CSV table of C-alpha atoms in Angstrom, one decimal:
chain,number,residue,atom,x,y,z
A,1,MET,CA,-10.6,13.6,3.1
A,2,LYS,CA,-11.0,10.9,0.3
A,3,ALA,CA,-8.1,9.7,-1.8
A,4,LEU,CA,-7.9,7.3,-4.7
A,5,ILE,CA,-4.8,5.1,-5.5
A,6,SER,CA,-4.3,3.6,-8.9
A,7,THR,CA,-1.9,0.7,-8.6
A,8,GLY,CA,-0.5,-1.9,-10.9
A,9,GLY,CA,-2.3,-5.1,-11.9
A,10,GLN,CA,-5.7,-5.4,-13.6
A,11,GLY,CA,-8.2,-2.7,-12.7
A,12,PRO,CA,-11.9,-2.0,-13.5
A,13,ASP,CA,-13.3,-0.5,-16.7
A,14,PHE,CA,-13.4,3.3,-16.6
A,15,GLU,CA,-17.2,3.1,-16.7
A,16,LYS,CA,-17.3,1.4,-13.3
A,17,VAL,CA,-15.1,3.9,-11.6
A,18,LYS,CA,-15.5,7.3,-13.4
A,19,ASP,CA,-18.1,8.7,-10.9
A,20,ILE,CA,-15.7,8.1,-8.0
A,21,PHE,CA,-13.2,10.6,-9.4
A,22,THR,CA,-15.7,13.4,-8.8
A,23,HIS,CA,-15.8,12.5,-5.1
A,24,VAL,CA,-12.1,12.2,-4.3
A,25,ASN,CA,-9.8,15.1,-3.3
A,26,LEU,CA,-6.5,13.4,-4.0
A,27,VAL,CA,-5.4,10.9,-6.7
A,28,VAL,CA,-2.1,9.1,-6.3
A,29,ALA,CA,-0.6,6.8,-8.9
A,30,ALA,CA,1.5,3.9,-7.7
A,31,ASP,CA,4.1,3.1,-10.4
A,32,SER,CA,2.4,1.4,-13.4
A,33,GLY,CA,-1.0,2.4,-12.0
A,34,LEU,CA,-0.1,5.7,-13.8
A,35,ASN,CA,-0.6,4.0,-17.2
A,36,ARG,CA,-4.3,3.4,-16.5
A,37,LEU,CA,-4.8,7.1,-15.4
A,38,VAL,CA,-3.0,8.4,-18.5
A,39,GLU,CA,-5.2,6.2,-20.7
A,40,TRP,CA,-8.3,7.6,-18.9
A,41,GLY,CA,-7.0,11.2,-19.4
A,42,ILE,CA,-6.7,11.8,-15.6
A,43,GLU,CA,-3.7,13.6,-14.1
A,44,PRO,CA,-2.8,12.3,-10.7
A,45,ASP,CA,-1.7,14.7,-7.9
A,46,PHE,CA,1.3,12.5,-7.1
A,47,LEU,CA,3.2,9.6,-8.6
A,48,VAL,CA,5.2,7.3,-6.3
A,49,GLY,CA,7.2,4.2,-6.8
A,50,ASP,CA,10.4,3.0,-8.3
A,51,GLY,CA,9.4,3.6,-11.9
A,52,ASP,CA,10.3,0.1,-13.0
A,53,SER,CA,7.0,-0.5,-14.8
A,54,ILE,CA,5.8,2.9,-15.9
A,55,ASP,CA,5.5,3.5,-19.6
A,56,THR,CA,8.3,6.0,-20.3
A,57,GLU,CA,6.2,8.3,-22.5
A,58,ASN,CA,3.8,8.7,-19.6
A,59,VAL,CA,6.5,10.0,-17.3
A,60,ALA,CA,7.9,12.2,-20.0
A,61,THR,CA,4.7,14.2,-20.3
A,62,LYS,CA,4.2,14.5,-16.5
A,63,LYS,CA,3.2,17.7,-14.8
A,64,TYR,CA,3.0,16.3,-11.3
A,65,SER,CA,5.9,16.0,-8.8
A,66,TYR,CA,7.8,12.7,-8.9
A,67,ASN,CA,10.9,11.5,-7.1
A,68,PRO,CA,11.5,7.9,-8.0
A,69,ALA,CA,12.0,5.6,-5.0
A,70,PRO,CA,14.9,3.2,-5.1
A,71,ARG,CA,14.0,-0.2,-6.5
A,72,ASP,CA,15.3,-1.8,-3.3
A,73,LYS,CA,13.1,-0.4,-0.6
A,74,ASP,CA,11.2,-1.4,2.5
A,75,PHE,CA,7.7,-0.6,1.1
A,76,SER,CA,5.9,-1.8,-2.0
A,77,ASP,CA,4.8,0.9,-4.5
A,78,THR,CA,1.2,0.5,-3.2
A,79,GLU,CA,2.3,1.1,0.4
A,80,LEU,CA,4.3,4.2,-0.7
A,81,ALA,CA,1.1,5.5,-2.2
A,82,ILE,CA,-0.9,4.8,0.9
A,83,ILE,CA,1.7,6.6,3.0
A,84,LYS,CA,1.5,9.6,0.7
A,85,CYS,CA,-2.3,9.7,1.0
A,86,LEU,CA,-2.0,9.6,4.8
A,87,GLU,CA,0.6,12.3,4.8
A,88,LYS,CA,-1.8,14.5,2.8
A,89,GLY,CA,-4.6,13.9,5.4
A,90,ALA,CA,-6.7,11.2,3.8
A,91,ASP,CA,-9.0,9.4,6.2
A,92,GLU,CA,-10.6,7.2,3.4
A,93,ILE,CA,-8.7,5.5,0.6
A,94,ILE,CA,-10.1,3.8,-2.5
A,95,LEU,CA,-7.8,1.4,-4.2
A,96,ILE,CA,-8.1,0.5,-7.9
A,97,GLY,CA,-6.0,-2.2,-9.6
A,98,GLY,CA,-4.2,-5.1,-8.2
A,99,GLY,CA,-6.3,-7.7,-9.8
A,100,GLU,CA,-5.1,-11.0,-11.3
A,101,GLY,CA,-1.4,-11.4,-12.0
A,102,ARG,CA,1.2,-12.5,-9.5
A,103,LEU,CA,0.1,-14.0,-6.3
A,104,ASP,CA,2.7,-12.2,-4.2
A,105,HIS,CA,1.4,-8.9,-5.4
A,106,THR,CA,-2.2,-10.0,-4.7
A,107,LEU,CA,-1.3,-11.1,-1.1
A,108,SER,CA,0.7,-7.9,-0.6
A,109,ASN,CA,-2.4,-5.9,-1.5
A,110,VAL,CA,-4.6,-8.0,0.8
A,111,GLY,CA,-1.9,-7.2,3.5
A,112,MET,CA,-2.3,-3.5,2.8
A,113,VAL,CA,-6.1,-3.7,3.2
A,114,LYS,CA,-5.5,-5.5,6.5
A,115,LYS,CA,-2.8,-3.1,7.7
A,116,TYR,CA,-4.5,0.3,6.8
A,117,ALA,CA,-8.0,0.7,8.1
A,118,GLN,CA,-8.4,3.8,5.9
A,119,ILE,CA,-8.9,1.6,2.8
A,120,SER,CA,-12.6,1.3,2.4
A,121,LEU,CA,-13.0,0.0,-1.1
A,122,TRP,CA,-10.9,-2.0,-3.6
A,123,MET,CA,-11.8,-2.4,-7.2
A,124,THR,CA,-10.0,-4.9,-9.5
A,125,SER,CA,-10.8,-6.1,-13.0
A,126,LYS,CA,-13.1,-8.9,-11.8
A,127,GLU,CA,-14.6,-7.7,-8.5
A,128,ILE,CA,-15.5,-4.9,-6.2
A,129,ILE,CA,-14.3,-5.4,-2.7
A,130,THR,CA,-15.8,-3.7,0.4
A,131,ILE,CA,-14.2,-3.9,3.8
A,132,LEU,CA,-16.8,-4.8,6.4
A,133,SER,CA,-16.3,-3.7,10.0
A,134,PRO,CA,-18.3,-4.6,13.2
A,135,GLY,CA,-21.8,-3.3,13.4
A,136,ASN,CA,-25.3,-3.7,12.0
A,137,PHE,CA,-25.7,-2.4,8.4
A,138,ILE,CA,-27.0,-3.1,4.9
A,139,THR,CA,-25.1,-3.5,1.7
A,140,HIS,CA,-26.8,-3.1,-1.7
A,141,HIS,CA,-26.3,-5.4,-4.7
A,142,LEU,CA,-27.9,-6.5,-8.0
A,143,PRO,CA,-30.0,-9.5,-7.3
A,144,GLN,CA,-28.1,-12.8,-7.8
A,145,THR,CA,-24.7,-11.1,-7.5
A,146,GLN,CA,-22.1,-13.6,-6.5
A,147,LEU,CA,-20.6,-12.7,-3.1
A,148,SER,CA,-17.6,-14.2,-1.3
A,149,ILE,CA,-16.8,-13.3,2.3
A,150,PHE,CA,-13.3,-13.7,3.6
A,151,PRO,CA,-12.1,-13.0,7.2
A,152,LEU,CA,-9.4,-10.3,7.3
A,153,ASP,CA,-8.4,-10.3,10.9
A,154,ASP,CA,-7.3,-13.0,13.3
A,155,HIS,CA,-10.3,-14.0,15.3
A,156,SER,CA,-12.9,-12.3,13.1
A,157,GLY,CA,-16.1,-13.0,15.0
A,158,PRO,CA,-19.5,-14.3,14.2
A,159,VAL,CA,-21.4,-13.0,11.2
A,160,LYS,CA,-25.1,-13.0,10.8
A,161,THR,CA,-26.7,-12.2,7.4
A,162,ARG,CA,-30.2,-11.8,6.0
A,163,GLY,CA,-30.6,-11.9,2.2
A,164,LEU,CA,-28.0,-14.5,1.1
A,165,VAL,CA,-28.8,-17.9,-0.5
A,166,TRP,CA,-26.6,-19.5,2.3
A,167,GLU,CA,-27.1,-17.4,5.4
A,168,LEU,CA,-23.9,-17.2,7.5
A,169,GLU,CA,-25.2,-17.5,11.0
A,170,HIS,CA,-24.0,-21.0,11.7
A,171,ILE,CA,-20.7,-20.9,9.8
A,172,ASP,CA,-17.4,-20.3,11.6
A,173,LEU,CA,-15.8,-17.8,9.2
A,174,ASN,CA,-12.8,-17.6,11.4
A,175,GLN,CA,-11.8,-21.0,10.0
A,176,SER,CA,-12.8,-20.6,6.4
A,177,MET,CA,-14.5,-18.3,3.9
A,178,SER,CA,-17.9,-18.2,2.2
A,179,LEU,CA,-17.2,-18.8,-1.5
A,180,SER,CA,-19.6,-17.9,-4.3
A,181,ASN,CA,-22.5,-17.2,-2.1
A,182,ARG,CA,-25.4,-15.3,-3.8
A,183,CYS,CA,-27.8,-12.5,-3.1
A,184,VAL,CA,-31.5,-13.5,-2.9
A,185,ASP,CA,-32.5,-9.8,-2.7
A,186,SER,CA,-30.8,-6.5,-3.6
A,187,GLU,CA,-30.3,-5.8,0.1
A,188,ILE,CA,-28.2,-7.8,2.5
A,189,ASN,CA,-28.4,-7.2,6.3
A,190,TRP,CA,-25.2,-7.8,8.2
A,191,GLU,CA,-24.5,-8.2,11.9
A,192,ILE,CA,-20.8,-8.4,12.5
A,193,THR,CA,-19.5,-8.8,16.1
A,194,GLN,CA,-15.8,-8.4,15.8
A,195,GLY,CA,-13.0,-8.2,13.3
A,196,ARG,CA,-13.1,-7.2,9.6
A,197,PHE,CA,-14.1,-9.1,6.5
A,198,LEU,CA,-13.5,-8.7,2.8
A,199,LEU,CA,-16.8,-8.7,0.9
A,200,LEU,CA,-16.0,-9.6,-2.7
A,201,ALA,CA,-18.8,-9.0,-5.2
A,202,THR,CA,-18.1,-10.3,-8.7
A,203,TYR,CA,-19.0,-7.9,-11.5
A,204,GLU,CA,-22.0,-9.0,-13.7
B,1,MET,CA,1.3,-41.5,-0.4
B,2,LYS,CA,1.6,-38.6,-2.8
B,3,ALA,CA,-1.3,-37.1,-4.7
B,4,LEU,CA,-1.6,-34.3,-7.3
B,5,ILE,CA,-4.6,-32.1,-7.7
B,6,SER,CA,-5.2,-30.2,-11.0
B,7,THR,CA,-7.6,-27.4,-10.2
B,8,GLY,CA,-9.1,-24.5,-12.2
B,9,GLY,CA,-7.4,-21.2,-12.9
B,10,GLN,CA,-4.0,-20.7,-14.6
B,11,GLY,CA,-1.4,-23.4,-14.1
B,12,PRO,CA,2.3,-24.0,-15.0
B,13,ASP,CA,3.6,-25.1,-18.4
B,14,PHE,CA,3.7,-28.9,-18.8
B,15,GLU,CA,7.5,-28.7,-19.0
B,16,LYS,CA,7.7,-27.5,-15.4
B,17,VAL,CA,5.4,-30.2,-14.0
B,18,LYS,CA,5.8,-33.3,-16.1
B,19,ASP,CA,8.4,-35.0,-13.9
B,20,ILE,CA,6.2,-34.7,-10.9
B,21,PHE,CA,3.6,-37.1,-12.5
B,22,THR,CA,6.1,-39.9,-12.3
B,23,HIS,CA,6.3,-39.5,-8.5
B,24,VAL,CA,2.6,-39.3,-7.6
B,25,ASN,CA,0.3,-42.2,-6.9
B,26,LEU,CA,-3.0,-40.4,-7.4
B,27,VAL,CA,-4.2,-37.7,-9.7
B,28,VAL,CA,-7.4,-35.9,-9.0
B,29,ALA,CA,-9.0,-33.3,-11.3
B,30,ALA,CA,-11.1,-30.6,-9.7
B,31,ASP,CA,-13.7,-29.5,-12.2
B,32,SER,CA,-12.1,-27.4,-15.0
B,33,GLY,CA,-8.6,-28.6,-13.8
B,34,LEU,CA,-9.6,-31.6,-16.0
B,35,ASN,CA,-9.2,-29.6,-19.1
B,36,ARG,CA,-5.5,-29.1,-18.5
B,37,LEU,CA,-4.9,-32.8,-17.8
B,38,VAL,CA,-6.7,-33.8,-21.0
B,39,GLU,CA,-4.6,-31.3,-23.0
B,40,TRP,CA,-1.5,-32.9,-21.5
B,41,GLY,CA,-2.8,-36.4,-22.3
B,42,ILE,CA,-3.0,-37.4,-18.7
B,43,GLU,CA,-6.0,-39.5,-17.4
B,44,PRO,CA,-6.9,-38.6,-13.8
B,45,ASP,CA,-7.9,-41.3,-11.3
B,46,PHE,CA,-10.8,-39.2,-10.2
B,47,LEU,CA,-12.8,-36.2,-11.3
B,48,VAL,CA,-14.7,-34.2,-8.6
B,49,GLY,CA,-16.7,-31.0,-8.7
B,50,ASP,CA,-19.9,-29.6,-9.9
B,51,GLY,CA,-19.0,-29.8,-13.6
B,52,ASP,CA,-19.9,-26.2,-14.3
B,53,SER,CA,-16.7,-25.4,-16.0
B,54,ILE,CA,-15.5,-28.6,-17.6
B,55,ASP,CA,-15.3,-28.8,-21.4
B,56,THR,CA,-18.1,-31.2,-22.3
B,57,GLU,CA,-16.1,-33.2,-24.8
B,58,ASN,CA,-13.6,-33.9,-22.0
B,59,VAL,CA,-16.3,-35.5,-19.8
B,60,ALA,CA,-17.8,-37.4,-22.8
B,61,THR,CA,-14.5,-39.3,-23.3
B,62,LYS,CA,-13.9,-40.0,-19.7
B,63,LYS,CA,-13.0,-43.5,-18.4
B,64,TYR,CA,-12.7,-42.5,-14.7
B,65,SER,CA,-15.5,-42.4,-12.2
B,66,TYR,CA,-17.3,-39.1,-11.8
B,67,ASN,CA,-20.4,-38.2,-9.8
B,68,PRO,CA,-21.1,-34.6,-10.3
B,69,ALA,CA,-21.5,-32.6,-7.0
B,70,PRO,CA,-24.4,-30.2,-6.7
B,71,ARG,CA,-23.5,-26.7,-7.8
B,72,ASP,CA,-24.8,-25.5,-4.4
B,73,LYS,CA,-22.5,-27.2,-1.9
B,74,ASP,CA,-20.5,-26.7,1.3
B,75,PHE,CA,-17.1,-27.2,-0.3
B,76,SER,CA,-15.3,-25.7,-3.2
B,77,ASP,CA,-14.3,-28.0,-6.0
B,78,THR,CA,-10.7,-27.8,-4.8
B,79,GLU,CA,-11.7,-28.8,-1.3
B,80,LEU,CA,-13.7,-31.8,-2.7
B,81,ALA,CA,-10.5,-32.9,-4.5
B,82,ILE,CA,-8.5,-32.6,-1.3
B,83,ILE,CA,-11.0,-34.6,0.6
B,84,LYS,CA,-10.9,-37.3,-2.1
B,85,CYS,CA,-7.0,-37.4,-1.8
B,86,LEU,CA,-7.3,-37.8,2.0
B,87,GLU,CA,-9.9,-40.5,1.7
B,88,LYS,CA,-7.5,-42.4,-0.6
B,89,GLY,CA,-4.7,-42.1,2.0
B,90,ALA,CA,-2.6,-39.2,0.7
B,91,ASP,CA,-0.2,-37.7,3.2
B,92,GLU,CA,1.3,-35.3,0.7
B,93,ILE,CA,-0.6,-33.2,-1.9
B,94,ILE,CA,0.7,-31.1,-4.8
B,95,LEU,CA,-1.7,-28.5,-6.1
B,96,ILE,CA,-1.4,-27.2,-9.6
B,97,GLY,CA,-3.5,-24.4,-11.0
B,98,GLY,CA,-5.4,-21.6,-9.2
B,99,GLY,CA,-3.3,-18.8,-10.6
B,100,GLU,CA,-4.5,-15.3,-11.5
B,101,GLY,CA,-8.2,-14.9,-12.2
B,102,ARG,CA,-10.8,-14.1,-9.5
B,103,LEU,CA,-9.5,-13.0,-6.1
B,104,ASP,CA,-12.1,-15.0,-4.2
B,105,HIS,CA,-10.8,-18.2,-5.8
B,106,THR,CA,-7.3,-17.2,-5.0
B,107,LEU,CA,-8.1,-16.5,-1.4
B,108,SER,CA,-10.0,-19.8,-1.2
B,109,ASN,CA,-6.9,-21.6,-2.4
B,110,VAL,CA,-4.7,-19.9,0.1
B,111,GLY,CA,-7.3,-20.9,2.7
B,112,MET,CA,-7.0,-24.5,1.5
B,113,VAL,CA,-3.2,-24.4,1.9
B,114,LYS,CA,-3.7,-23.0,5.4
B,115,LYS,CA,-6.3,-25.6,6.4
B,116,TYR,CA,-4.7,-28.8,5.0
B,117,ALA,CA,-1.1,-29.3,6.2
B,118,GLN,CA,-0.9,-32.1,3.6
B,119,ILE,CA,-0.4,-29.6,0.8
B,120,SER,CA,3.3,-29.2,0.4
B,121,LEU,CA,3.6,-27.5,-3.0
B,122,TRP,CA,1.4,-25.3,-5.1
B,123,MET,CA,2.3,-24.4,-8.7
B,124,THR,CA,0.5,-21.6,-10.6
B,125,SER,CA,1.2,-20.0,-14.0
B,126,LYS,CA,3.6,-17.5,-12.5
B,127,GLU,CA,5.1,-19.0,-9.4
B,128,ILE,CA,6.0,-22.1,-7.5
B,129,ILE,CA,4.9,-22.0,-3.9
B,130,THR,CA,6.5,-24.0,-1.1
B,131,ILE,CA,5.0,-24.2,2.3
B,132,LEU,CA,7.6,-23.7,5.0
B,133,SER,CA,7.2,-25.2,8.5
B,134,PRO,CA,9.2,-24.7,11.7
B,135,GLY,CA,12.8,-26.0,11.6
B,136,ASN,CA,16.2,-25.4,10.2
B,137,PHE,CA,16.5,-26.3,6.5
B,138,ILE,CA,17.8,-25.2,3.1
B,139,THR,CA,15.8,-24.4,-0.1
B,140,HIS,CA,17.4,-24.4,-3.5
B,141,HIS,CA,16.8,-21.8,-6.2
B,142,LEU,CA,18.3,-20.3,-9.3
B,143,PRO,CA,20.5,-17.3,-8.3
B,144,GLN,CA,18.6,-14.0,-8.4
B,145,THR,CA,15.2,-15.8,-8.3
B,146,GLN,CA,12.6,-13.4,-6.9
B,147,LEU,CA,11.2,-14.7,-3.6
B,148,SER,CA,8.3,-13.4,-1.5
B,149,ILE,CA,7.5,-14.8,2.0
B,150,PHE,CA,4.0,-14.6,3.4
B,151,PRO,CA,2.9,-15.6,6.9
B,152,LEU,CA,0.2,-18.3,6.7
B,153,ASP,CA,-0.7,-18.8,10.3
B,154,ASP,CA,-1.7,-16.4,13.0
B,155,HIS,CA,1.3,-15.6,15.1
B,156,SER,CA,3.8,-17.1,12.6
B,157,GLY,CA,7.1,-16.6,14.5
B,158,PRO,CA,10.5,-15.2,13.9
B,159,VAL,CA,12.3,-16.2,10.6
B,160,LYS,CA,16.0,-16.0,10.1
B,161,THR,CA,17.6,-16.4,6.7
B,162,ARG,CA,21.0,-16.6,5.1
B,163,GLY,CA,21.3,-16.1,1.3
B,164,LEU,CA,18.7,-13.4,0.6
B,165,VAL,CA,19.5,-9.8,-0.5
B,166,TRP,CA,17.4,-8.6,2.4
B,167,GLU,CA,17.9,-11.1,5.3
B,168,LEU,CA,14.8,-11.5,7.4
B,169,GLU,CA,16.1,-11.6,10.9
B,170,HIS,CA,14.9,-8.2,12.0
B,171,ILE,CA,11.6,-8.1,10.2
B,172,ASP,CA,8.3,-9.0,12.0
B,173,LEU,CA,6.7,-11.2,9.4
B,174,ASN,CA,3.7,-11.6,11.5
B,175,GLN,CA,2.7,-8.0,10.6
B,176,SER,CA,3.7,-8.0,7.0
B,177,MET,CA,5.3,-10.0,4.2
B,178,SER,CA,8.6,-9.8,2.4
B,179,LEU,CA,7.8,-8.9,-1.2
B,180,SER,CA,10.1,-9.3,-4.1
B,181,ASN,CA,13.2,-10.3,-2.1
B,182,ARG,CA,15.9,-12.0,-4.1
B,183,CYS,CA,18.4,-14.9,-3.8
B,184,VAL,CA,22.0,-13.9,-3.5
B,185,ASP,CA,23.1,-17.6,-3.8
B,186,SER,CA,21.4,-20.7,-5.0
B,187,GLU,CA,20.9,-21.9,-1.4
B,188,ILE,CA,18.8,-20.2,1.2
B,189,ASN,CA,19.2,-21.3,4.9
B,190,TRP,CA,16.1,-21.0,7.0
B,191,GLU,CA,15.4,-21.0,10.7
B,192,ILE,CA,11.7,-20.9,11.4
B,193,THR,CA,10.5,-20.9,15.0
B,194,GLN,CA,6.8,-21.2,14.8
B,195,GLY,CA,3.9,-21.1,12.3
B,196,ARG,CA,4.0,-21.7,8.6
B,197,PHE,CA,4.9,-19.5,5.6
B,198,LEU,CA,4.2,-19.4,1.9
B,199,LEU,CA,7.5,-19.1,0.0
B,200,LEU,CA,6.6,-17.8,-3.5
B,201,ALA,CA,9.3,-18.1,-6.1
B,202,THR,CA,8.6,-16.4,-9.4
B,203,TYR,CA,9.4,-18.4,-12.5
B,204,GLU,CA,12.3,-17.1,-14.5
């Protein structure tokens, strides 16, 4: 079951994400992520979070269930939303938002992607982020798209690519990342041995 | 020997950083980090980078040495600046800039802090980031400052604090981070066993 979480921070334009809403079974707003959905005319199934950054008029018109979490809590609003998705049976989660802004929030979101393998896609204002797992597969991009590859797990293993300007075969991505690489073609072939990676594709 | 690197992305206000310039022996601009220095009336000792995001008029008035790097290179502009500082004998590096903006640049900067132990301080537009190493020590903050603690190394070990709203003794920070914690007092006592941490203090 597919779920979508709209969280705080900068997210993609509606044009980039609107088709996804027809393919998800559950929409959860994490705190100020609600504002974006209201702007788009989308009613979430659940709202979670401590309510400290939701526009008041959006909550006032709500039809969905909402029990505000305490401001002092063990989980971030995004993690509360993930937990809600998992409770409802989601085995795939798409995260939108969380771009730019405060570094602690950004690092927290990266931590969420690392902790919850159910998150398959993360769309911010500037990039679309796919989570790559071990295997042989192809990803599709517009030619010349800028790609960066970042190891997500400790000891993320060798990566072999075909289709990048700088192929990755001889780079130890456990020690660093591949920044502002580029697609030669519209198809990139991947061979990943172990561990997961963030593939960050910058919007054109 | 102390060095300061001004890199691209959003940086602190000049008021927050101006005293630091009187304590550093070397100033290096990484590409568009030059624009900030020029605005502040500060002449760097070196400019490094591929020049793809420097305002042309700033380069035209330059007095310092500058050999543009190729756009296609093995190091980011920030890493080129770090290498320049190390070549010149720096054993402590302060990084300013790199806030907000593209996630790949942010993650690359986190990677630099992880890779180069010489970086002791990182100041962005929204936060001041100290790198904590093993030992018993005190950090000073304004009361109620928001602090987040993020493990930087694999297997970063137990952390014990005194002075936070949520003390860290019983939290496994190897698996997660402490987001939006707060100072009770102006002094925080730390006991760190192994590994390094980013301490992110949000500006008031």
